Amino acid sequence: MTTCIFTSNSFIKHDTGPGHPECPERIPAILTGLKKIQSQKLIWKEIGSFDEKYIELTHSKKYLEKISQSFPKEDLVFLDGDTIVSKGSKKAAYDAVGAIINAIDAVMNQEFDNAFCVVRPPGHHAEKEQAMGFCIFNNVAVGATYLLEKYKLDKVAIIDFDVHHGNGTQDIFYNEKKVLYISSHQFPFYPGTGSKDEIGKFNNILNIPLKAGTVSEEFFNNYKKVYDKLNEFRPQFILLSAGFDAHKNDPLANVNLESRDYYILTKEIMKIAKKICSNKIVSILEGGYNLSAIQESAKYHVEALLEV
């Protein structure tokens, strides 16, 4: 398999202020780990331009205008209690969306097999009309919208293994039968959504609530439901909301995965992708706030993406 890493220097210029867990250092920590992978099949690309209408189709023109006016020329601005922007945040937010769109184009055009977008700010908490939880634009949701609109796909799956429920992604696609959204997450926990009863208008939402203290074996037992749902839905493309904060050393949650579990999880998803969607996978970074844990976990994730 050939895997492309999409990233940009703009992501370290998104200043969230002193002591914020979603800090610029997350990006170089991950990239340092990925650069240790010795493979000619690992490709690196800068992020190019994209049509911003796909953000508007995912959120709204009103939201886009509101957010664009919120980026400061100096100092920090709070979009909510957790979501902070600075003068460098605008380019970072747009580049995060650009990464997933560029990656989708390249996979669809068979330039390489799959991709991992090392971006910030993350996206899965951003609702149709609301920034929250460190997230400004819902990057993975814009990617799914792009696949539906540009490539006219009928079935797109999003698998979100961040430890927090992707309330924004669920909000955007709750009534969209063409998108299957699957989330495993600690529950009850921030942001308070993600119960088993939230199934979507077309039974297109699958939430896997995990109790605090969940260990690897229990996590993977729960994922049998995910694999069954994927095989039933048979998506034409799989997007991954790749949060690494279910790691045992993450400071913001209480699920106890090991770094290598992200290799195992990625390989299992790839087995299904090979059968049902010709290996079409694009992964994009969400959470993960212990620098050594995300470095190890993301490296395992990409090593799995590189294997046949």
Short mmCIF file of C-alpha atoms in Angstrom, two decimals:
data_model
loop_
_atom_site.label_atom_id
_atom_site.label_comp_id
_atom_site.label_asym_id
_atom_site.label_seq_id
_atom_site.Cartn_x
_atom_site.Cartn_y
_atom_site.Cartn_z
CA MET A 1 0.00 0.00 0.00
CA THR A 2 1.09 3.59 -0.60
CA THR A 3 0.10 6.07 2.10
CA CYS A 4 0.26 9.85 1.88
CA ILE A 5 0.73 12.18 4.83
CA PHE A 6 -0.92 15.58 4.39
CA THR A 7 0.21 18.31 6.77
CA SER A 8 1.20 21.98 6.89
CA ASN A 9 3.31 24.38 8.93
CA SER A 10 0.13 26.43 9.46
CA PHE A 11 -1.05 23.98 12.12
CA ILE A 12 1.64 24.97 14.62
CA LYS A 13 0.62 28.63 14.18
CA HIS A 14 -2.89 27.94 15.54
CA ASP A 15 -2.26 29.34 19.03
CA THR A 16 -4.65 28.10 21.72
CA GLY A 17 -2.93 29.86 24.62
CA PRO A 18 -0.76 28.62 27.50
CA GLY A 19 -1.68 25.30 29.09
CA HIS A 20 -4.32 24.36 26.51
CA PRO A 21 -4.32 20.58 25.86
CA GLU A 22 -4.96 21.05 22.12
CA CYS A 23 -1.51 22.59 21.71
CA PRO A 24 0.73 23.21 18.67
CA GLU A 25 3.29 20.68 19.93
CA ARG A 26 0.91 17.84 19.02
CA ILE A 27 1.79 18.14 15.33
CA PRO A 28 5.61 17.91 15.53
CA ALA A 29 5.26 15.08 18.06
CA ILE A 30 3.30 13.02 15.53
CA LEU A 31 5.48 13.98 12.57
CA THR A 32 8.66 13.04 14.46
CA GLY A 33 7.25 9.55 14.94
CA LEU A 34 6.11 9.19 11.33
CA LYS A 35 9.54 10.23 10.01
CA LYS A 36 11.00 7.18 11.74
CA ILE A 37 9.04 4.91 9.38
CA GLN A 38 11.47 3.57 6.78
CA SER A 39 9.30 3.02 3.72
CA GLN A 40 9.42 4.29 0.16
CA LYS A 41 5.66 3.84 0.08
CA LEU A 42 5.15 6.69 2.56
CA ILE A 43 4.59 9.92 0.61
CA TRP A 44 4.47 13.45 2.03
CA LYS A 45 2.42 16.27 0.52
CA GLU A 46 1.68 19.90 1.24
CA ILE A 47 -1.95 20.98 1.31
CA GLY A 48 -3.31 22.77 -1.74
CA SER A 49 -6.41 24.86 -2.44
CA PHE A 50 -10.00 23.62 -2.46
CA ASP A 51 -13.50 24.92 -3.18
CA GLU A 52 -14.83 26.47 0.04
CA LYS A 53 -18.42 25.78 -1.03
CA TYR A 54 -18.07 22.34 0.55
CA ILE A 55 -17.71 23.94 3.99
CA GLU A 56 -20.86 25.94 3.28
CA LEU A 57 -22.69 22.79 2.20
CA THR A 58 -21.69 21.08 5.46
CA HIS A 59 -22.21 23.96 7.88
CA SER A 60 -23.98 27.01 6.38
CA LYS A 61 -23.15 30.28 4.68
CA LYS A 62 -24.18 32.13 7.84
CA TYR A 63 -21.85 30.02 9.99
CA LEU A 64 -18.99 30.47 7.53
CA GLU A 65 -19.40 34.24 7.62
CA LYS A 66 -19.64 34.25 11.43
CA ILE A 67 -16.48 32.18 11.87
CA SER A 68 -14.53 34.15 9.27
CA GLN A 69 -15.24 37.33 11.22
CA SER A 70 -14.17 35.71 14.51
CA PHE A 71 -10.49 35.23 13.70
CA PRO A 72 -8.53 38.01 15.45
CA LYS A 73 -5.62 40.02 14.09
CA GLU A 74 -4.00 39.93 17.53
CA ASP A 75 -4.46 38.12 20.86
CA LEU A 76 -6.88 35.25 21.47
CA VAL A 77 -10.65 34.96 20.98
CA PHE A 78 -12.88 32.37 22.67
CA LEU A 79 -15.51 30.82 20.36
CA ASP A 80 -16.73 28.88 23.40
CA GLY A 81 -15.20 27.97 26.77
CA ASP A 82 -12.78 25.47 25.17
CA THR A 83 -12.38 26.67 21.58
CA ILE A 84 -9.79 29.42 21.16
CA VAL A 85 -8.58 31.12 17.99
CA SER A 86 -5.65 33.40 17.21
CA LYS A 87 -4.35 35.19 14.13
CA GLY A 88 -2.84 31.94 12.85
CA SER A 89 -6.02 29.95 13.31
CA LYS A 90 -7.82 30.92 10.10
CA LYS A 91 -5.24 29.40 7.76
CA ALA A 92 -4.94 26.33 9.99
CA ALA A 93 -8.72 25.78 10.03
CA TYR A 94 -8.98 26.07 6.25
CA ASP A 95 -5.89 23.92 5.71
CA ALA A 96 -7.41 21.19 7.90
CA VAL A 97 -10.40 21.04 5.56
CA GLY A 98 -8.12 21.31 2.54
CA ALA A 99 -6.14 18.29 3.74
CA ILE A 100 -9.08 15.90 3.71
CA ILE A 101 -10.37 17.19 0.37
CA ASN A 102 -6.91 16.93 -1.24
CA ALA A 103 -6.52 13.44 0.23
CA ILE A 104 -9.90 12.28 -1.07
CA ASP A 105 -9.10 13.56 -4.57
CA ALA A 106 -5.77 11.74 -4.60
CA VAL A 107 -7.26 8.44 -3.37
CA MET A 108 -10.16 8.66 -5.83
CA ASN A 109 -7.67 9.39 -8.64
CA GLN A 110 -5.51 6.44 -7.52
CA GLU A 111 -2.42 8.55 -6.85
CA PHE A 112 -1.94 6.43 -3.71
CA ASP A 113 -4.01 3.95 -1.71
CA ASN A 114 -4.86 5.84 1.46
CA ALA A 115 -3.92 8.91 3.49
CA PHE A 116 -3.49 10.30 6.98
CA CYS A 117 -4.10 14.02 7.48
CA VAL A 118 -2.03 15.36 10.40
CA VAL A 119 -4.01 18.51 11.14
CA ARG A 120 -5.33 20.82 13.80
CA PRO A 121 -7.74 22.16 14.87
CA PRO A 122 -9.70 18.90 15.10
CA GLY A 123 -13.26 18.82 13.81
CA HIS A 124 -15.71 16.24 15.09
CA HIS A 125 -17.33 18.39 17.82
CA ALA A 126 -18.16 21.22 15.39
CA GLU A 127 -21.91 21.12 14.75
CA LYS A 128 -23.70 22.54 11.72
CA GLU A 129 -24.03 25.98 13.36
CA GLN A 130 -21.70 25.79 16.36
CA ALA A 131 -17.96 25.63 17.07
CA MET A 132 -17.12 23.67 20.21
CA GLY A 133 -14.69 21.29 21.88
CA PHE A 134 -11.54 22.72 20.23
CA CYS A 135 -13.22 22.33 16.79
CA ILE A 136 -14.02 25.06 14.23
CA PHE A 137 -14.94 23.28 10.98
CA ASN A 138 -16.02 19.66 10.99
CA ASN A 139 -13.22 18.42 8.76
CA VAL A 140 -14.37 14.82 8.38
CA ALA A 141 -17.97 15.91 7.73
CA VAL A 142 -16.81 18.25 4.96
CA GLY A 143 -14.92 15.28 3.53
CA ALA A 144 -18.07 13.13 3.53
CA THR A 145 -20.10 15.94 1.96
CA TYR A 146 -17.41 16.26 -0.72
CA LEU A 147 -17.64 12.55 -1.54
CA LEU A 148 -21.42 12.78 -1.88
CA GLU A 149 -21.46 15.99 -3.92
CA LYS A 150 -18.30 15.85 -6.06
CA TYR A 151 -18.02 12.11 -6.62
CA LYS A 152 -21.73 11.29 -6.32
CA LEU A 153 -21.14 8.39 -3.94
CA ASP A 154 -24.20 6.76 -2.39
CA LYS A 155 -22.59 5.30 0.71
CA VAL A 156 -19.86 6.85 2.86
CA ALA A 157 -18.87 5.58 6.31
CA ILE A 158 -17.20 7.60 9.06
CA ILE A 159 -15.56 5.64 11.88
CA ASP A 160 -14.71 7.84 14.86
CA PHE A 161 -12.46 6.19 17.44
CA ASP A 162 -11.69 9.37 19.36
CA VAL A 163 -12.50 8.87 23.05
CA HIS A 164 -15.06 11.69 22.95
CA HIS A 165 -18.32 11.38 21.04
CA GLY A 166 -18.36 13.28 17.74
CA ASN A 167 -21.57 15.15 18.45
CA GLY A 168 -20.94 17.49 15.53
CA THR A 169 -20.58 14.74 12.95
CA GLN A 170 -23.69 13.04 14.31
CA ASP A 171 -25.59 16.34 14.23
CA ILE A 172 -24.69 17.01 10.60
CA PHE A 173 -25.56 13.53 9.30
CA TYR A 174 -28.37 12.41 11.64
CA ASN A 175 -30.92 12.54 8.79
CA GLU A 176 -28.59 11.55 5.92
CA LYS A 177 -29.13 7.97 4.78
CA LYS A 178 -26.02 8.05 2.55
CA VAL A 179 -23.68 8.50 5.53
CA LEU A 180 -23.06 5.89 8.21
CA TYR A 181 -21.55 7.43 11.33
CA ILE A 182 -19.97 5.08 13.89
CA SER A 183 -18.46 6.35 17.14
CA SER A 184 -16.82 4.55 20.04
CA HIS A 185 -16.39 6.81 23.06
CA GLN A 186 -16.29 7.01 26.83
CA PHE A 187 -19.84 7.49 28.13
CA PRO A 188 -21.20 9.33 30.02
CA PHE A 189 -18.54 11.92 29.28
CA TYR A 190 -17.96 15.12 27.34
CA PRO A 191 -19.93 16.27 25.36
CA GLY A 192 -22.78 14.23 26.88
CA THR A 193 -24.14 12.80 23.63
CA GLY A 194 -23.64 9.37 22.08
CA SER A 195 -26.04 6.99 23.80
CA LYS A 196 -27.01 3.70 22.13
CA ASP A 197 -30.48 5.15 21.54
CA GLU A 198 -29.18 7.80 19.13
CA ILE A 199 -29.46 5.80 15.89
CA GLY A 200 -30.27 8.40 13.21
CA LYS A 201 -33.36 8.75 11.04
CA PHE A 202 -32.31 5.85 8.80
CA ASN A 203 -30.54 3.71 11.41
CA ASN A 204 -27.37 5.32 10.05
CA ILE A 205 -25.79 6.11 13.44
CA LEU A 206 -24.05 3.48 15.57
CA ASN A 207 -22.81 4.64 18.96
CA ILE A 208 -20.57 2.37 21.04
CA PRO A 209 -20.56 3.81 24.59
CA LEU A 210 -17.56 2.66 26.65
CA LYS A 211 -17.37 2.84 30.42
CA ALA A 212 -14.44 4.48 32.18
CA GLY A 213 -11.64 1.98 32.68
CA THR A 214 -12.34 0.01 29.49
CA VAL A 215 -9.30 -2.09 28.52
CA SER A 216 -8.16 -3.37 25.14
CA GLU A 217 -9.98 -6.73 25.14
CA GLU A 218 -13.30 -5.14 26.03
CA PHE A 219 -12.76 -2.39 23.44
CA PHE A 220 -12.20 -4.89 20.63
CA ASN A 221 -15.14 -7.03 21.72
CA ASN A 222 -17.30 -3.94 21.28
CA TYR A 223 -15.85 -3.35 17.82
CA LYS A 224 -17.40 -6.59 16.50
CA LYS A 225 -20.63 -4.55 16.20
CA VAL A 226 -18.74 -1.96 14.16
CA TYR A 227 -17.39 -4.54 11.72
CA ASP A 228 -20.85 -6.09 11.33
CA LYS A 229 -22.39 -2.69 10.62
CA LEU A 230 -19.74 -1.87 8.02
CA ASN A 231 -20.28 -5.18 6.25
CA GLU A 232 -24.02 -4.58 6.26
CA PHE A 233 -23.79 -0.96 4.98
CA ARG A 234 -21.01 -1.64 2.45
CA PRO A 235 -19.65 1.90 2.04
CA GLN A 236 -17.85 2.99 -1.11
CA PHE A 237 -15.35 5.01 0.94
CA ILE A 238 -14.29 5.00 4.61
CA LEU A 239 -13.25 8.12 6.51
CA LEU A 240 -11.58 7.79 9.91
CA SER A 241 -11.85 10.35 12.70
CA ALA A 242 -8.55 9.32 14.22
CA GLY A 243 -8.41 10.46 17.82
CA PHE A 244 -5.72 8.83 19.95
CA ASP A 245 -7.10 9.95 23.32
CA ALA A 246 -8.51 6.54 24.28
CA HIS A 247 -4.87 5.78 25.19
CA LYS A 248 -4.24 4.80 28.81
CA ASN A 249 -1.88 7.78 29.29
CA ASP A 250 -4.17 10.47 27.88
CA PRO A 251 -4.94 13.18 30.46
CA LEU A 252 -8.48 13.98 29.24
CA ALA A 253 -10.16 10.55 29.45
CA ASN A 254 -10.26 7.20 31.22
CA VAL A 255 -10.13 4.48 28.55
CA ASN A 256 -7.03 2.28 28.72
CA LEU A 257 -5.88 1.38 25.21
CA GLU A 258 -2.24 0.61 24.47
CA SER A 259 -0.40 2.33 21.61
CA ARG A 260 -0.28 -0.86 19.54
CA ASP A 261 -4.07 -1.23 19.75
CA TYR A 262 -4.31 1.48 17.09
CA TYR A 263 -2.34 -0.79 14.74
CA ILE A 264 -4.73 -3.67 15.42
CA LEU A 265 -7.82 -1.48 15.00
CA THR A 266 -6.56 0.02 11.74
CA LYS A 267 -5.72 -3.43 10.33
CA GLU A 268 -9.21 -4.73 11.11
CA ILE A 269 -10.84 -1.77 9.38
CA MET A 270 -8.51 -2.26 6.39
CA LYS A 271 -9.56 -5.90 6.04
CA ILE A 272 -13.15 -4.75 5.58
CA ALA A 273 -12.13 -1.86 3.30
CA LYS A 274 -10.30 -4.31 1.03
CA LYS A 275 -13.45 -6.38 0.61
CA ILE A 276 -16.04 -3.65 0.17
CA CYS A 277 -14.48 -0.40 -1.06
CA SER A 278 -11.19 -1.24 -2.80
CA ASN A 279 -9.16 -0.03 0.21
CA LYS A 280 -10.41 3.56 -0.08
CA ILE A 281 -9.57 5.10 3.31
CA VAL A 282 -8.71 8.63 4.39
CA SER A 283 -7.89 9.24 8.05
CA ILE A 284 -7.77 12.63 9.75
CA LEU A 285 -6.43 13.53 13.19
CA GLU A 286 -8.89 14.40 15.95
CA GLY A 287 -7.83 14.29 19.62
CA GLY A 288 -4.95 12.89 21.66
CA TYR A 289 -3.23 15.01 24.28
CA ASN A 290 -0.28 13.05 25.68
CA LEU A 291 2.56 13.82 23.28
CA SER A 292 4.45 10.54 23.61
CA ALA A 293 1.21 8.53 23.40
CA ILE A 294 0.02 10.23 20.21
CA GLN A 295 3.48 9.88 18.67
CA GLU A 296 3.49 6.11 19.26
CA SER A 297 -0.18 5.59 18.42
CA ALA A 298 -0.14 7.59 15.18
CA LYS A 299 3.00 5.75 14.06
CA TYR A 300 1.27 2.40 14.61
CA HIS A 301 -1.80 3.72 12.75
CA VAL A 302 0.26 4.69 9.69
CA GLU A 303 2.33 1.50 9.78
CA ALA A 304 -0.95 -0.40 9.48
CA LEU A 305 -2.15 1.81 6.62
CA LEU A 306 1.08 1.01 4.75
CA GLU A 307 0.61 -2.76 4.92
CA VAL A 308 -1.29 -4.80 2.36
#
